[in-house]
Amino acid sequence: MEFTGVTYTGLSITDQETLDKLPNNFSDFFGQVNGIIAFNGGLHIRGCVNAPDWHSIKYYWTGEGALHKKYEELDEQDIPFGQDCLGDQFLLRNLTVHQLSGETGDLENLGLTFEQFISNAIEDPMNFLSLQPLQQFLNQGGHLTPGESLSVYPPFCTKESANGVSIKNVPTKERIDFLANFYQQLKDLGEGQQIQIKIN
């Protein structure tokens, strides 16, 4: 594995229980590194740790932040092993990587094993991970620190986003909570309906 733009590597494994639950194809990866943030924040692979929460597979799989409790498309067998810079999630379901849109809850089967997913990300991170928003943020002088994700306004799923979006860095937990809340309010609306977003 030769990741570029590494800004964080996980320390020692402190959550052996979760590691023991992971499929065997994770073993080689976690034998080398207990999670990582690469491509200047473009990809975050979580680790088997009890803290911090934002880096914990357990927190978003079976813990307080369990994503399957927030998104109808997920179940408790889906393993949320990572995310992109915008808070869209990468999950392992039946040994195949799926991508969850945080805004809409849409779940896409990428048809890749974990190893193939990592290989594709390393080979062409810009296009495979759709890092254009991150590149815009970096070009504007921004910097993502570990534990942060990008927030965009208006959300990409709205028609208004075609005119451009503003981008800022926010804590990852805050971003994931916002996306889950946005999805909950959006999921029962029909296509083309209007929504009003209040910014506190």
mmCIF file of C-alpha atoms in Angstrom:
data_model
loop_
_atom_site.group_PDB
_atom_site.id
_atom_site.type_symbol
_atom_site.label_atom_id
_atom_site.label_comp_id
_atom_site.label_asym_id
_atom_site.label_seq_id
_atom_site.Cartn_x
_atom_site.Cartn_y
_atom_site.Cartn_z
ATOM 1 C CA MET A 1 0.000 0.000 0.000
ATOM 2 C CA GLU A 2 1.377 3.380 -1.001
ATOM 3 C CA PHE A 3 -1.100 6.051 0.005
ATOM 4 C CA THR A 4 -0.284 9.677 -0.767
ATOM 5 C CA GLY A 5 -1.244 12.772 1.198
ATOM 6 C CA VAL A 6 -1.386 10.870 4.494
ATOM 7 C CA THR A 7 -2.466 13.153 7.347
ATOM 8 C CA TYR A 8 -3.266 10.538 9.991
ATOM 9 C CA THR A 9 -2.418 6.946 10.799
ATOM 10 C CA GLY A 10 -4.105 5.017 13.561
ATOM 11 C CA LEU A 11 -2.166 4.001 16.633
ATOM 12 C CA SER A 12 -2.281 0.598 18.298
ATOM 13 C CA ILE A 13 -5.439 -1.511 18.231
ATOM 14 C CA THR A 14 -7.501 -0.936 21.372
ATOM 15 C CA ASP A 15 -10.728 -2.584 20.186
ATOM 16 C CA GLN A 16 -9.829 -6.231 19.685
ATOM 17 C CA GLU A 17 -13.514 -7.217 19.884
ATOM 18 C CA THR A 18 -14.331 -5.353 16.671
ATOM 19 C CA LEU A 19 -11.201 -6.617 14.941
ATOM 20 C CA ASP A 20 -12.262 -10.183 15.714
ATOM 21 C CA LYS A 21 -15.652 -9.527 14.060
ATOM 22 C CA LEU A 22 -14.185 -8.220 10.806
ATOM 23 C CA PRO A 23 -13.917 -10.474 7.743
ATOM 24 C CA ASN A 24 -10.566 -12.070 7.087
ATOM 25 C CA ASN A 25 -9.862 -9.813 4.123
ATOM 26 C CA PHE A 26 -9.386 -6.921 6.536
ATOM 27 C CA SER A 27 -6.606 -8.739 8.375
ATOM 28 C CA ASP A 28 -3.779 -7.790 6.036
ATOM 29 C CA PHE A 29 -4.774 -4.132 6.060
ATOM 30 C CA PHE A 30 -5.042 -3.809 9.832
ATOM 31 C CA GLY A 31 -1.849 -5.785 10.186
ATOM 32 C CA GLN A 32 -0.117 -2.832 8.517
ATOM 33 C CA VAL A 33 -2.060 0.177 9.794
ATOM 34 C CA ASN A 34 -4.958 0.674 12.206
ATOM 35 C CA GLY A 35 -6.865 2.989 9.893
ATOM 36 C CA ILE A 36 -5.611 5.952 7.906
ATOM 37 C CA ILE A 37 -6.555 9.325 6.423
ATOM 38 C CA ALA A 38 -5.054 9.743 2.972
ATOM 39 C CA PHE A 39 -5.214 12.017 -0.074
ATOM 40 C CA ASN A 40 -5.186 15.131 2.147
ATOM 41 C CA GLY A 41 -8.448 14.081 3.766
ATOM 42 C CA GLY A 42 -10.058 12.536 0.694
ATOM 43 C CA LEU A 43 -10.353 9.046 2.200
ATOM 44 C CA HIS A 44 -10.645 7.963 5.804
ATOM 45 C CA ILE A 45 -10.400 4.271 6.688
ATOM 46 C CA ARG A 46 -11.473 3.879 10.309
ATOM 47 C CA GLY A 47 -9.603 1.812 12.866
ATOM 48 C CA CYS A 48 -10.270 -0.698 15.616
ATOM 49 C CA VAL A 49 -10.080 1.807 18.450
ATOM 50 C CA ASN A 50 -12.270 2.773 21.377
ATOM 51 C CA ALA A 51 -11.404 6.461 20.924
ATOM 52 C CA PRO A 52 -11.567 8.914 19.283
ATOM 53 C CA ASP A 53 -15.127 8.226 18.102
ATOM 54 C CA TRP A 54 -14.571 9.710 14.658
ATOM 55 C CA HIS A 55 -11.880 7.082 13.958
ATOM 56 C CA SER A 56 -13.751 4.137 15.462
ATOM 57 C CA ILE A 57 -15.388 1.457 13.304
ATOM 58 C CA LYS A 58 -17.246 0.286 16.395
ATOM 59 C CA TYR A 59 -18.782 3.711 17.080
ATOM 60 C CA TYR A 60 -20.442 3.851 13.652
ATOM 61 C CA TRP A 61 -21.148 0.122 13.393
ATOM 62 C CA THR A 62 -22.517 -0.997 16.765
ATOM 63 C CA GLY A 63 -21.958 1.979 19.044
ATOM 64 C CA GLU A 64 -23.757 5.215 19.832
ATOM 65 C CA GLY A 65 -23.349 6.531 16.291
ATOM 66 C CA ALA A 66 -24.466 3.316 14.552
ATOM 67 C CA LEU A 67 -25.359 4.269 10.998
ATOM 68 C CA HIS A 68 -27.847 1.438 10.503
ATOM 69 C CA LYS A 69 -30.038 3.169 13.084
ATOM 70 C CA LYS A 70 -30.028 6.376 11.029
ATOM 71 C CA TYR A 71 -30.450 5.049 7.470
ATOM 72 C CA GLU A 72 -33.236 2.684 6.411
ATOM 73 C CA GLU A 73 -31.083 1.272 3.610
ATOM 74 C CA LEU A 74 -28.574 -0.204 6.078
ATOM 75 C CA ASP A 75 -28.706 -3.096 8.508
ATOM 76 C CA GLU A 76 -26.545 -4.049 11.457
ATOM 77 C CA GLN A 77 -24.422 -6.411 9.342
ATOM 78 C CA ASP A 78 -23.119 -3.560 7.161
ATOM 79 C CA ILE A 79 -19.622 -2.570 8.268
ATOM 80 C CA PRO A 80 -18.974 1.209 7.938
ATOM 81 C CA PHE A 81 -15.224 1.010 7.508
ATOM 82 C CA GLY A 82 -14.632 4.437 6.006
ATOM 83 C CA GLN A 83 -15.825 7.601 4.342
ATOM 84 C CA ASP A 84 -14.859 10.221 1.794
ATOM 85 C CA CYS A 85 -14.156 13.900 2.463
ATOM 86 C CA LEU A 86 -17.870 14.812 2.335
ATOM 87 C CA GLY A 87 -19.071 12.222 4.829
ATOM 88 C CA ASP A 88 -20.435 9.746 2.288
ATOM 89 C CA GLN A 89 -19.857 6.309 3.749
ATOM 90 C CA PHE A 90 -18.089 3.198 2.494
ATOM 91 C CA LEU A 91 -19.505 -0.044 3.868
ATOM 92 C CA LEU A 92 -18.783 -3.706 3.480
ATOM 93 C CA ARG A 93 -21.873 -5.831 2.805
ATOM 94 C CA ASN A 94 -21.386 -9.527 2.018
ATOM 95 C CA LEU A 95 -17.687 -8.857 1.367
ATOM 96 C CA THR A 96 -18.531 -6.227 -1.276
ATOM 97 C CA VAL A 97 -17.957 -2.471 -0.886
ATOM 98 C CA HIS A 98 -21.017 -0.227 -1.075
ATOM 99 C CA GLN A 99 -21.183 3.571 -0.996
ATOM 100 C CA LEU A 100 -23.875 5.387 0.957
ATOM 101 C CA SER A 101 -24.866 8.929 0.006
ATOM 102 C CA GLY A 102 -25.200 10.780 3.283
ATOM 103 C CA GLU A 103 -27.633 13.310 1.797
ATOM 104 C CA THR A 104 -30.120 10.952 0.144
ATOM 105 C CA GLY A 105 -29.471 7.550 1.686
ATOM 106 C CA ASP A 106 -28.902 6.044 -1.764
ATOM 107 C CA LEU A 107 -26.801 2.891 -1.497
ATOM 108 C CA GLU A 108 -24.623 1.915 -4.462
ATOM 109 C CA ASN A 109 -22.968 -1.461 -4.840
ATOM 110 C CA LEU A 110 -19.476 -0.704 -6.158
ATOM 111 C CA GLY A 111 -18.924 -4.369 -7.023
ATOM 112 C CA LEU A 112 -15.473 -4.334 -5.439
ATOM 113 C CA THR A 113 -13.761 -6.284 -2.713
ATOM 114 C CA PHE A 114 -12.066 -4.262 0.019
ATOM 115 C CA GLU A 115 -8.691 -4.939 -1.599
ATOM 116 C CA GLN A 116 -9.943 -3.781 -5.018
ATOM 117 C CA PHE A 117 -11.470 -0.676 -3.460
ATOM 118 C CA ILE A 118 -8.142 0.283 -1.868
ATOM 119 C CA SER A 119 -6.287 -0.426 -5.116
ATOM 120 C CA ASN A 120 -8.649 1.764 -7.163
ATOM 121 C CA ALA A 121 -8.428 4.589 -4.629
ATOM 122 C CA ILE A 122 -4.636 4.565 -4.742
ATOM 123 C CA GLU A 123 -4.525 4.341 -8.545
ATOM 124 C CA ASP A 124 -6.823 7.313 -9.249
ATOM 125 C CA PRO A 125 -8.057 9.034 -6.078
ATOM 126 C CA MET A 126 -9.318 12.190 -7.790
ATOM 127 C CA ASN A 127 -11.822 10.433 -10.039
ATOM 128 C CA PHE A 128 -12.533 7.264 -8.075
ATOM 129 C CA LEU A 129 -13.294 9.192 -4.868
ATOM 130 C CA SER A 130 -14.690 12.314 -6.615
ATOM 131 C CA LEU A 131 -12.284 14.638 -4.814
ATOM 132 C CA GLN A 132 -13.116 17.748 -6.843
ATOM 133 C CA PRO A 133 -14.793 19.508 -3.854
ATOM 134 C CA LEU A 134 -11.724 18.796 -1.735
ATOM 135 C CA GLN A 135 -9.448 20.149 -4.458
ATOM 136 C CA GLN A 136 -11.557 23.322 -4.617
ATOM 137 C CA PHE A 137 -11.294 23.672 -0.843
ATOM 138 C CA LEU A 138 -7.515 23.176 -0.920
ATOM 139 C CA ASN A 139 -7.104 25.612 -3.814
ATOM 140 C CA GLN A 140 -8.895 28.224 -1.720
ATOM 141 C CA GLY A 141 -6.319 27.787 1.034
ATOM 142 C CA GLY A 142 -8.279 25.326 3.147
ATOM 143 C CA HIS A 143 -6.844 22.440 5.140
ATOM 144 C CA LEU A 144 -8.574 19.369 6.577
ATOM 145 C CA THR A 145 -7.213 18.218 9.917
ATOM 146 C CA PRO A 146 -7.852 14.709 11.289
ATOM 147 C CA GLY A 147 -11.398 14.498 12.624
ATOM 148 C CA GLU A 148 -12.769 16.982 10.089
ATOM 149 C CA SER A 149 -14.872 16.615 6.945
ATOM 150 C CA LEU A 150 -16.173 19.000 4.324
ATOM 151 C CA SER A 151 -19.600 20.612 4.556
ATOM 152 C CA VAL A 152 -21.162 21.975 1.371
ATOM 153 C CA TYR A 153 -24.020 24.435 0.928
ATOM 154 C CA PRO A 154 -26.417 24.086 -0.721
ATOM 155 C CA PRO A 155 -26.436 20.262 -0.546
ATOM 156 C CA PHE A 156 -25.401 18.529 -3.763
ATOM 157 C CA CYS A 157 -28.784 16.831 -4.161
ATOM 158 C CA THR A 158 -30.526 20.201 -4.610
ATOM 159 C CA LYS A 159 -31.012 21.912 -7.967
ATOM 160 C CA GLU A 160 -29.391 25.072 -6.605
ATOM 161 C CA SER A 161 -26.037 23.317 -6.173
ATOM 162 C CA ALA A 162 -25.600 23.410 -9.958
ATOM 163 C CA ASN A 163 -24.817 27.107 -9.555
ATOM 164 C CA GLY A 164 -21.921 26.314 -7.223
ATOM 165 C CA VAL A 165 -21.498 25.502 -3.555
ATOM 166 C CA SER A 166 -19.659 26.984 -0.619
ATOM 167 C CA ILE A 167 -17.340 24.603 1.189
ATOM 168 C CA LYS A 168 -16.020 24.650 4.726
ATOM 169 C CA ASN A 169 -14.453 22.230 7.176
ATOM 170 C CA VAL A 170 -16.463 20.962 10.159
ATOM 171 C CA PRO A 171 -15.972 18.198 12.752
ATOM 172 C CA THR A 172 -16.646 14.802 11.177
ATOM 173 C CA LYS A 173 -19.201 13.779 13.800
ATOM 174 C CA GLU A 174 -21.072 17.045 13.186
ATOM 175 C CA ARG A 175 -21.065 16.427 9.429
ATOM 176 C CA ILE A 176 -22.354 12.858 9.742
ATOM 177 C CA ASP A 177 -25.087 13.934 12.168
ATOM 178 C CA PHE A 178 -26.151 16.738 9.824
ATOM 179 C CA LEU A 179 -26.321 14.387 6.846
ATOM 180 C CA ALA A 180 -28.363 11.806 8.749
ATOM 181 C CA ASN A 181 -30.782 14.486 9.941
ATOM 182 C CA PHE A 182 -31.063 15.934 6.419
ATOM 183 C CA TYR A 183 -31.762 12.467 5.019
ATOM 184 C CA GLN A 184 -34.462 11.805 7.608
ATOM 185 C CA GLN A 185 -36.284 14.983 6.576
ATOM 186 C CA LEU A 186 -35.781 14.357 2.867
ATOM 187 C CA LYS A 187 -36.533 10.654 2.501
ATOM 188 C CA ASP A 188 -40.323 10.916 2.302
ATOM 189 C CA LEU A 189 -40.390 13.819 -0.149
ATOM 190 C CA GLY A 190 -41.002 13.349 -3.842
ATOM 191 C CA GLU A 191 -38.529 14.420 -6.509
ATOM 192 C CA GLY A 192 -38.780 18.124 -7.326
ATOM 193 C CA GLN A 193 -40.381 19.171 -4.058
ATOM 194 C CA GLN A 194 -39.071 22.301 -2.387
ATOM 195 C CA ILE A 195 -37.290 22.319 0.937
ATOM 196 C CA GLN A 196 -36.173 25.117 3.225
ATOM 197 C CA ILE A 197 -32.861 24.827 5.043
ATOM 198 C CA LYS A 198 -32.371 26.870 8.193
ATOM 199 C CA ILE A 199 -28.777 27.574 9.191
ATOM 200 C CA ASN A 200 -28.154 28.059 12.903
#
